[in-house]
JSON list of C-alpha atoms in Angstrom, two decimals:
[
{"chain": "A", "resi": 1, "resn": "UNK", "atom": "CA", "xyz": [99.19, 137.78, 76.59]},
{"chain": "A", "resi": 2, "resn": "UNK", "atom": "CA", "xyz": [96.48, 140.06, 78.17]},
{"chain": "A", "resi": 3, "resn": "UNK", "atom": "CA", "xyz": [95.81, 141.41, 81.37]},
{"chain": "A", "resi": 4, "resn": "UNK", "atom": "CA", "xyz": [92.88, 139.06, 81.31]},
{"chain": "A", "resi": 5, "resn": "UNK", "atom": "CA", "xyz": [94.88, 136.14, 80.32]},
{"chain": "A", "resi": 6, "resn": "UNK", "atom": "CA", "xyz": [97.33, 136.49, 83.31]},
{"chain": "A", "resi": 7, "resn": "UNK", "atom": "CA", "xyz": [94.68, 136.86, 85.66]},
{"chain": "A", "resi": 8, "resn": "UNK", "atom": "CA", "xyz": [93.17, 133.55, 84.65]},
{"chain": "A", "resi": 9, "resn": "UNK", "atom": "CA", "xyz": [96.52, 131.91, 84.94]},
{"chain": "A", "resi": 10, "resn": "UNK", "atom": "CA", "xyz": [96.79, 132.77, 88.45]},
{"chain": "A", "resi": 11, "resn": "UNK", "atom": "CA", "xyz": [96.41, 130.14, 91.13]},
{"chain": "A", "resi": 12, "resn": "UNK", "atom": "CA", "xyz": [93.04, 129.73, 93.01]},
{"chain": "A", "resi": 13, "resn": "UNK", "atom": "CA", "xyz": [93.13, 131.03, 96.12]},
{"chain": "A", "resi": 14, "resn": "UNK", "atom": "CA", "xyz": [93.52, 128.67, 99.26]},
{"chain": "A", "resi": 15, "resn": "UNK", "atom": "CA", "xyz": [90.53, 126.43, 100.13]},
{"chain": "A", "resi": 16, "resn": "UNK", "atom": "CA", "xyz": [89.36, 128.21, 103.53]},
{"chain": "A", "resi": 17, "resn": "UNK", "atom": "CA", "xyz": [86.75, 125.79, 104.22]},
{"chain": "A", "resi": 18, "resn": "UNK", "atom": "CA", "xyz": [85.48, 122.09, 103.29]},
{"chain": "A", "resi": 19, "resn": "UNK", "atom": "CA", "xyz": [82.88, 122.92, 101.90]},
{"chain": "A", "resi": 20, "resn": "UNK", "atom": "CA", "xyz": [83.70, 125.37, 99.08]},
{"chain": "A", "resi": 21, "resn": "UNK", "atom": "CA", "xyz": [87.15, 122.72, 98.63]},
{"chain": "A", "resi": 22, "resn": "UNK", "atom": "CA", "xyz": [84.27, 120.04, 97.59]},
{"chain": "A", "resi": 23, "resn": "UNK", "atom": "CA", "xyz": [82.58, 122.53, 95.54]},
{"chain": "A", "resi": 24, "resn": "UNK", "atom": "CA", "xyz": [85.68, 123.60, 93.56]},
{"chain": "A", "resi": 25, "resn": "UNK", "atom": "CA", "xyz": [86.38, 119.73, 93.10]},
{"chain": "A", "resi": 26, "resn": "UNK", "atom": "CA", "xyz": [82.92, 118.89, 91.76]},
{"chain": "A", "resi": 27, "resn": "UNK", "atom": "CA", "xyz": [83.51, 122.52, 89.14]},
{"chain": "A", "resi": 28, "resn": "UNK", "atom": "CA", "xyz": [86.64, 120.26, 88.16]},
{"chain": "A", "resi": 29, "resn": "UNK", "atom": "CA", "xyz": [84.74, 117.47, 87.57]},
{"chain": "A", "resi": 30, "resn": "UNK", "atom": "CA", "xyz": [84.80, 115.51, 90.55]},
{"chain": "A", "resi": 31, "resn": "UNK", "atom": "CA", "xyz": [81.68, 113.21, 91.01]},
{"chain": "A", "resi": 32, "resn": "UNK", "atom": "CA", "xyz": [81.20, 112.01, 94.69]},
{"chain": "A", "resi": 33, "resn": "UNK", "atom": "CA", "xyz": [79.60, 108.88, 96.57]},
{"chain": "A", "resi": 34, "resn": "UNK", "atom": "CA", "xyz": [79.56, 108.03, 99.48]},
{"chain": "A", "resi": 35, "resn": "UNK", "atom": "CA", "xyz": [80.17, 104.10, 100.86]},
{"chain": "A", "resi": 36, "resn": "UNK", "atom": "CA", "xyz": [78.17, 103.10, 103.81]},
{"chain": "A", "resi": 37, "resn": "UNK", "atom": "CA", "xyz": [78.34, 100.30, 106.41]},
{"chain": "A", "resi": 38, "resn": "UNK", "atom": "CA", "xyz": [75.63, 97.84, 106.63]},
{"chain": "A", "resi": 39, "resn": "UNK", "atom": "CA", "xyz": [74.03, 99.89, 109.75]},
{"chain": "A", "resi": 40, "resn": "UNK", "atom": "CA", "xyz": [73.97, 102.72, 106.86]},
{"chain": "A", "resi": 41, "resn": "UNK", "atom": "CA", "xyz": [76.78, 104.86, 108.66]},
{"chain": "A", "resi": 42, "resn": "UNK", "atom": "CA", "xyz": [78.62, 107.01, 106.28]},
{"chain": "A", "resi": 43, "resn": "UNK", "atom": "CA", "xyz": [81.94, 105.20, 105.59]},
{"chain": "A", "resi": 44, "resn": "UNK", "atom": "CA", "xyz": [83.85, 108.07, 103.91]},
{"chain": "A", "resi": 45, "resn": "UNK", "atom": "CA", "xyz": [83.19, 110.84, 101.29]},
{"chain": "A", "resi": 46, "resn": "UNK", "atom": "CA", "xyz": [85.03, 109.72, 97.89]},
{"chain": "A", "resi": 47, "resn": "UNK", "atom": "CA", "xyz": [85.43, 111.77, 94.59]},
{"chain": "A", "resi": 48, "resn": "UNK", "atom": "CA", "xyz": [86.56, 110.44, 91.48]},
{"chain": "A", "resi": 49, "resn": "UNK", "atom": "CA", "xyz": [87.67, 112.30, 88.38]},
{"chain": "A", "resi": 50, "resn": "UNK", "atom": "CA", "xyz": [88.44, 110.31, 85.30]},
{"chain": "A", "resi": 51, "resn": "UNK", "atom": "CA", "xyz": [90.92, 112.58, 82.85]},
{"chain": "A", "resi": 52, "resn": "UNK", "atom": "CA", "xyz": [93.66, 112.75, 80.30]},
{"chain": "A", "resi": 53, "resn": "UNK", "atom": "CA", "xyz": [94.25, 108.93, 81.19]},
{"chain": "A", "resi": 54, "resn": "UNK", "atom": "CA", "xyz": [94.75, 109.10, 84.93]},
{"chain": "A", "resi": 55, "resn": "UNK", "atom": "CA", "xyz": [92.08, 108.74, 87.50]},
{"chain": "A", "resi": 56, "resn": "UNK", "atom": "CA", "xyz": [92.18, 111.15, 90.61]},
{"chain": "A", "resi": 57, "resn": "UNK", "atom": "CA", "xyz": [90.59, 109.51, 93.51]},
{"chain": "A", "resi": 58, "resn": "UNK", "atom": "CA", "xyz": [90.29, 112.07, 97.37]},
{"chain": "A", "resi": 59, "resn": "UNK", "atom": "CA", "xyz": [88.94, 110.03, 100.53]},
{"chain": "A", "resi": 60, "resn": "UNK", "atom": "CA", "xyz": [87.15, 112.03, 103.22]},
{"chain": "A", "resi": 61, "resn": "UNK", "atom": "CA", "xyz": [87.52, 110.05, 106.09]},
{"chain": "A", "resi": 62, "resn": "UNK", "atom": "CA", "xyz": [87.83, 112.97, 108.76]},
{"chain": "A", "resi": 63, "resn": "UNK", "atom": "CA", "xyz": [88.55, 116.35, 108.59]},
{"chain": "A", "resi": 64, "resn": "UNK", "atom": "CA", "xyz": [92.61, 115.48, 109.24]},
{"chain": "A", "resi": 65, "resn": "UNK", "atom": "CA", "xyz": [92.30, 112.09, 107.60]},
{"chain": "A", "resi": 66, "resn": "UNK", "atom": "CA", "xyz": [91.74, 112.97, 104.03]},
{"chain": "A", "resi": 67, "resn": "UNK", "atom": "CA", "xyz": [94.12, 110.87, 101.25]},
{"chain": "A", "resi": 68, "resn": "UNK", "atom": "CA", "xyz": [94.32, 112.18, 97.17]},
{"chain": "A", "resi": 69, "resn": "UNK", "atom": "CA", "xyz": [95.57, 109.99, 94.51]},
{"chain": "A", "resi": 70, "resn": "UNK", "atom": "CA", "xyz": [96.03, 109.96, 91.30]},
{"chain": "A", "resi": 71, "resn": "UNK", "atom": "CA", "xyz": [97.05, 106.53, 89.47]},
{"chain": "A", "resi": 72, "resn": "UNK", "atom": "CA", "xyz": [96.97, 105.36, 85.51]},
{"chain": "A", "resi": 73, "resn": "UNK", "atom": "CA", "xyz": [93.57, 105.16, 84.02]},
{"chain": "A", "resi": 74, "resn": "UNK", "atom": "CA", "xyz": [94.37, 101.49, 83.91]},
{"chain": "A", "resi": 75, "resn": "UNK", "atom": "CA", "xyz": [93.81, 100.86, 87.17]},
{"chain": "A", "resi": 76, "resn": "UNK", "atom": "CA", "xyz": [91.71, 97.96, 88.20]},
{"chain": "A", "resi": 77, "resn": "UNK", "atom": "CA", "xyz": [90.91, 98.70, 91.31]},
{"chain": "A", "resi": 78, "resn": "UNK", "atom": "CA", "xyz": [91.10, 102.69, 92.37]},
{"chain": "A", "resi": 79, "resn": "UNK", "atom": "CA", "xyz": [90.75, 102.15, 96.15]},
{"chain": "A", "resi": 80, "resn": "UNK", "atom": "CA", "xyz": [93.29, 100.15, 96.46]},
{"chain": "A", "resi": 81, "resn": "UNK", "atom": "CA", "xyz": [95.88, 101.13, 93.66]},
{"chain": "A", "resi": 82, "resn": "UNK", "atom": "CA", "xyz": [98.40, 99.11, 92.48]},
{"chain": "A", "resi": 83, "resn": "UNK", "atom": "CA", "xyz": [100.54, 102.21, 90.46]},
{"chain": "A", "resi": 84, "resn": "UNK", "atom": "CA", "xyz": [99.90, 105.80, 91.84]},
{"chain": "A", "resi": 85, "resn": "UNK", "atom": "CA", "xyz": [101.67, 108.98, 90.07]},
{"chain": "A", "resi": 86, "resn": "UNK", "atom": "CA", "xyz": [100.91, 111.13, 92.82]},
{"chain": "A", "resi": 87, "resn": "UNK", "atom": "CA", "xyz": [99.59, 110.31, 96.14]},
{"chain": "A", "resi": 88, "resn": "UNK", "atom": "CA", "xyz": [99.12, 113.03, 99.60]},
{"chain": "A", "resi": 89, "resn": "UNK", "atom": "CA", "xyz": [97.36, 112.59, 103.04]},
{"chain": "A", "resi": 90, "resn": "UNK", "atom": "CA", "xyz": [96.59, 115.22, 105.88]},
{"chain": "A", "resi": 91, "resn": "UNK", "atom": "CA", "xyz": [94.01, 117.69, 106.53]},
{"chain": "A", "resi": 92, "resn": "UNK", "atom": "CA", "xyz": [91.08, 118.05, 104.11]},
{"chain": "A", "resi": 93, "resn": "UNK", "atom": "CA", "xyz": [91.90, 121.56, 103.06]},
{"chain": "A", "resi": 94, "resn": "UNK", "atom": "CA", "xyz": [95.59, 120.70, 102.55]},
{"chain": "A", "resi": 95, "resn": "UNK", "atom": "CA", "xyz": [94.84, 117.79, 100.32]},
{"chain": "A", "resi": 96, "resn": "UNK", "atom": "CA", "xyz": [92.27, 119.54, 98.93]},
{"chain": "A", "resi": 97, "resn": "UNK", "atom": "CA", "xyz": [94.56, 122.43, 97.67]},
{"chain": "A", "resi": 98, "resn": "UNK", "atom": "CA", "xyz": [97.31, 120.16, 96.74]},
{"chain": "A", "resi": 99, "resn": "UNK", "atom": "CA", "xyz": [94.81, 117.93, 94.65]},
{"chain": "A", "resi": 100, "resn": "UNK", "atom": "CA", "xyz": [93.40, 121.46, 92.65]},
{"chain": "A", "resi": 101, "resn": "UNK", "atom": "CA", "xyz": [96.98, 122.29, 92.12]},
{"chain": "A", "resi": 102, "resn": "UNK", "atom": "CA", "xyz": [97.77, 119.31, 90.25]},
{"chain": "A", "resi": 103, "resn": "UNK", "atom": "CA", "xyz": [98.20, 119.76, 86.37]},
{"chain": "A", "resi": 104, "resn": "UNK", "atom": "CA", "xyz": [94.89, 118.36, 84.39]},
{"chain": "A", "resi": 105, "resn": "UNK", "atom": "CA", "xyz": [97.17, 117.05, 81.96]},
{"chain": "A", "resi": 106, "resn": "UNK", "atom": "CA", "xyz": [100.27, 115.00, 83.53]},
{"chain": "A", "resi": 107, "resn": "UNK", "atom": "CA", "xyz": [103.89, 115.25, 82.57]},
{"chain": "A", "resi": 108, "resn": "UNK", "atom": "CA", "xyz": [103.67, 111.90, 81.53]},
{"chain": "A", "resi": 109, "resn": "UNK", "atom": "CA", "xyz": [100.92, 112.14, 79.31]},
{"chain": "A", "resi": 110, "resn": "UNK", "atom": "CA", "xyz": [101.98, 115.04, 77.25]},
{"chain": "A", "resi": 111, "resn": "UNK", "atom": "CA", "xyz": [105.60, 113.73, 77.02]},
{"chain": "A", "resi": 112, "resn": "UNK", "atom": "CA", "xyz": [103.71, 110.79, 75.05]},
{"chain": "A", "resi": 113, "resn": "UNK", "atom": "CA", "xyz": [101.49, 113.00, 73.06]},
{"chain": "A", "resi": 114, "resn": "UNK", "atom": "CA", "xyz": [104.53, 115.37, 72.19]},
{"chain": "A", "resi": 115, "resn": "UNK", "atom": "CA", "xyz": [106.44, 113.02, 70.87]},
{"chain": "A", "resi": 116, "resn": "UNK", "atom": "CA", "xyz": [104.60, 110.68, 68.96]},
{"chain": "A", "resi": 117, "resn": "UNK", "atom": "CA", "xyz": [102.64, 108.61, 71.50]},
{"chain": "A", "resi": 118, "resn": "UNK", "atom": "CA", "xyz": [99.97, 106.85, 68.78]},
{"chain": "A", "resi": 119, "resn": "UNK", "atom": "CA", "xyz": [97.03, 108.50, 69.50]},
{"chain": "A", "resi": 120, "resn": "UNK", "atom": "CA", "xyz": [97.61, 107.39, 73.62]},
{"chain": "A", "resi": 121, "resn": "UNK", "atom": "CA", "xyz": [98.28, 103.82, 72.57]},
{"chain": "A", "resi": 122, "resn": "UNK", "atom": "CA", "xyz": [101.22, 102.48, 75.38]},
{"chain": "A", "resi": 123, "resn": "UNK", "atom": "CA", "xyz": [101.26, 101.40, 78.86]},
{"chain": "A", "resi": 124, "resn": "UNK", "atom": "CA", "xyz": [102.11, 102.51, 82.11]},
{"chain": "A", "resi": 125, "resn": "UNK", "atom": "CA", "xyz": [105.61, 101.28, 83.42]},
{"chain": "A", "resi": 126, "resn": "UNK", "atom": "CA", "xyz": [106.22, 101.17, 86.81]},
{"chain": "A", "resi": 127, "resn": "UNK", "atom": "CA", "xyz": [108.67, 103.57, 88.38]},
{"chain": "A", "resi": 128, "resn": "UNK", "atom": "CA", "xyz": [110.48, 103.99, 91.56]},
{"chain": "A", "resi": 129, "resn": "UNK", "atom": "CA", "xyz": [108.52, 104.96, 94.90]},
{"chain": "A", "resi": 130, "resn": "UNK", "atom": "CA", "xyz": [105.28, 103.98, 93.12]},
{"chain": "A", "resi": 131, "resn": "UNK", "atom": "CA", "xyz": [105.58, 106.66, 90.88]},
{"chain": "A", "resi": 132, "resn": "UNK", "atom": "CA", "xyz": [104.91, 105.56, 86.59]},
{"chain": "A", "resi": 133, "resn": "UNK", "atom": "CA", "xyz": [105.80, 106.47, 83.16]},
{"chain": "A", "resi": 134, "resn": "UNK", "atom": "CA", "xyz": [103.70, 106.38, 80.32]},
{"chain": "A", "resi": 135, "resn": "UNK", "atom": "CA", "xyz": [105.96, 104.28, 77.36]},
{"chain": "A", "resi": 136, "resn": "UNK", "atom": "CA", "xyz": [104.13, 104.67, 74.26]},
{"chain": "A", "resi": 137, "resn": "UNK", "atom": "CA", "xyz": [103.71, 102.01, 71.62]},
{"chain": "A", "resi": 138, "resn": "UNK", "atom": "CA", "xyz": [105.82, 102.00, 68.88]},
{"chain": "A", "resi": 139, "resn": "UNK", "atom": "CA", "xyz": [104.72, 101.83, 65.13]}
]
């Protein structure tokens, strides 16, 4: 491993503001919209990333009422998930770190892959506290 290698390895630094935390979401892939009221007051901020077979879902409500989830690609409906792998609320640049720490590929879905998974065929089982497991189908 090089020298250059390592230093791409290494963690981002901490978000220090909101808006370069919503800029390094949208570099990740993050694409935002943002719900109104029928006055046409902004709602909340809400960016969703589709990946790997999960979706990751972060709610701007308030600076220090920000929620990130991220829940089986399944999902019908992603603002009110049934299933959710991974879920955190607090301050925006909390959550906002937290979210970019996450893994782009979950445990869950390379388990599957690494042993055999059928090209991603399966389902997602529920787990205890809300958490899932990806069971693959078998031959």
């Amino acid at each position: 491993m090089s020298s250059a290698d390592l230093v791409a390895a290494a963690p981002a630094p901490p978000v220090s503001d909101t808006e370069t935390g919503l800029r390094r979401l949208i570099d990740r892939g993050f694409q935002f919209v943002h719900p109104r009221s029928p006055e046409g007051e902004v709602l909340a901020v809400v960016g969703i990333r589709a990946h790997e077979n999960v979706i990751d879902v972060v709610r701007l409500h308030a600076e220090d009422d920000v929620i990130a989830t991220r829940m089986p690609g399944g999902e019908p409906d992603i603002l009110a998930p049934r299933t959710t792998l991974w879920q955190v609320s607090g301050s925006v640049l909390t959550v906002i770190d937290q979210l970019l720490a996450l893994p782009d590929q979950p445990a869950e879905v390379a388990v599957a892959a690494e042993t055999g998974g059928q090209g991603g065929r399966g389902c997602w089982v529920p787990g205890r506290g809300g958490a899932a497991k990806w069971l693959p189908a078998s031959a």
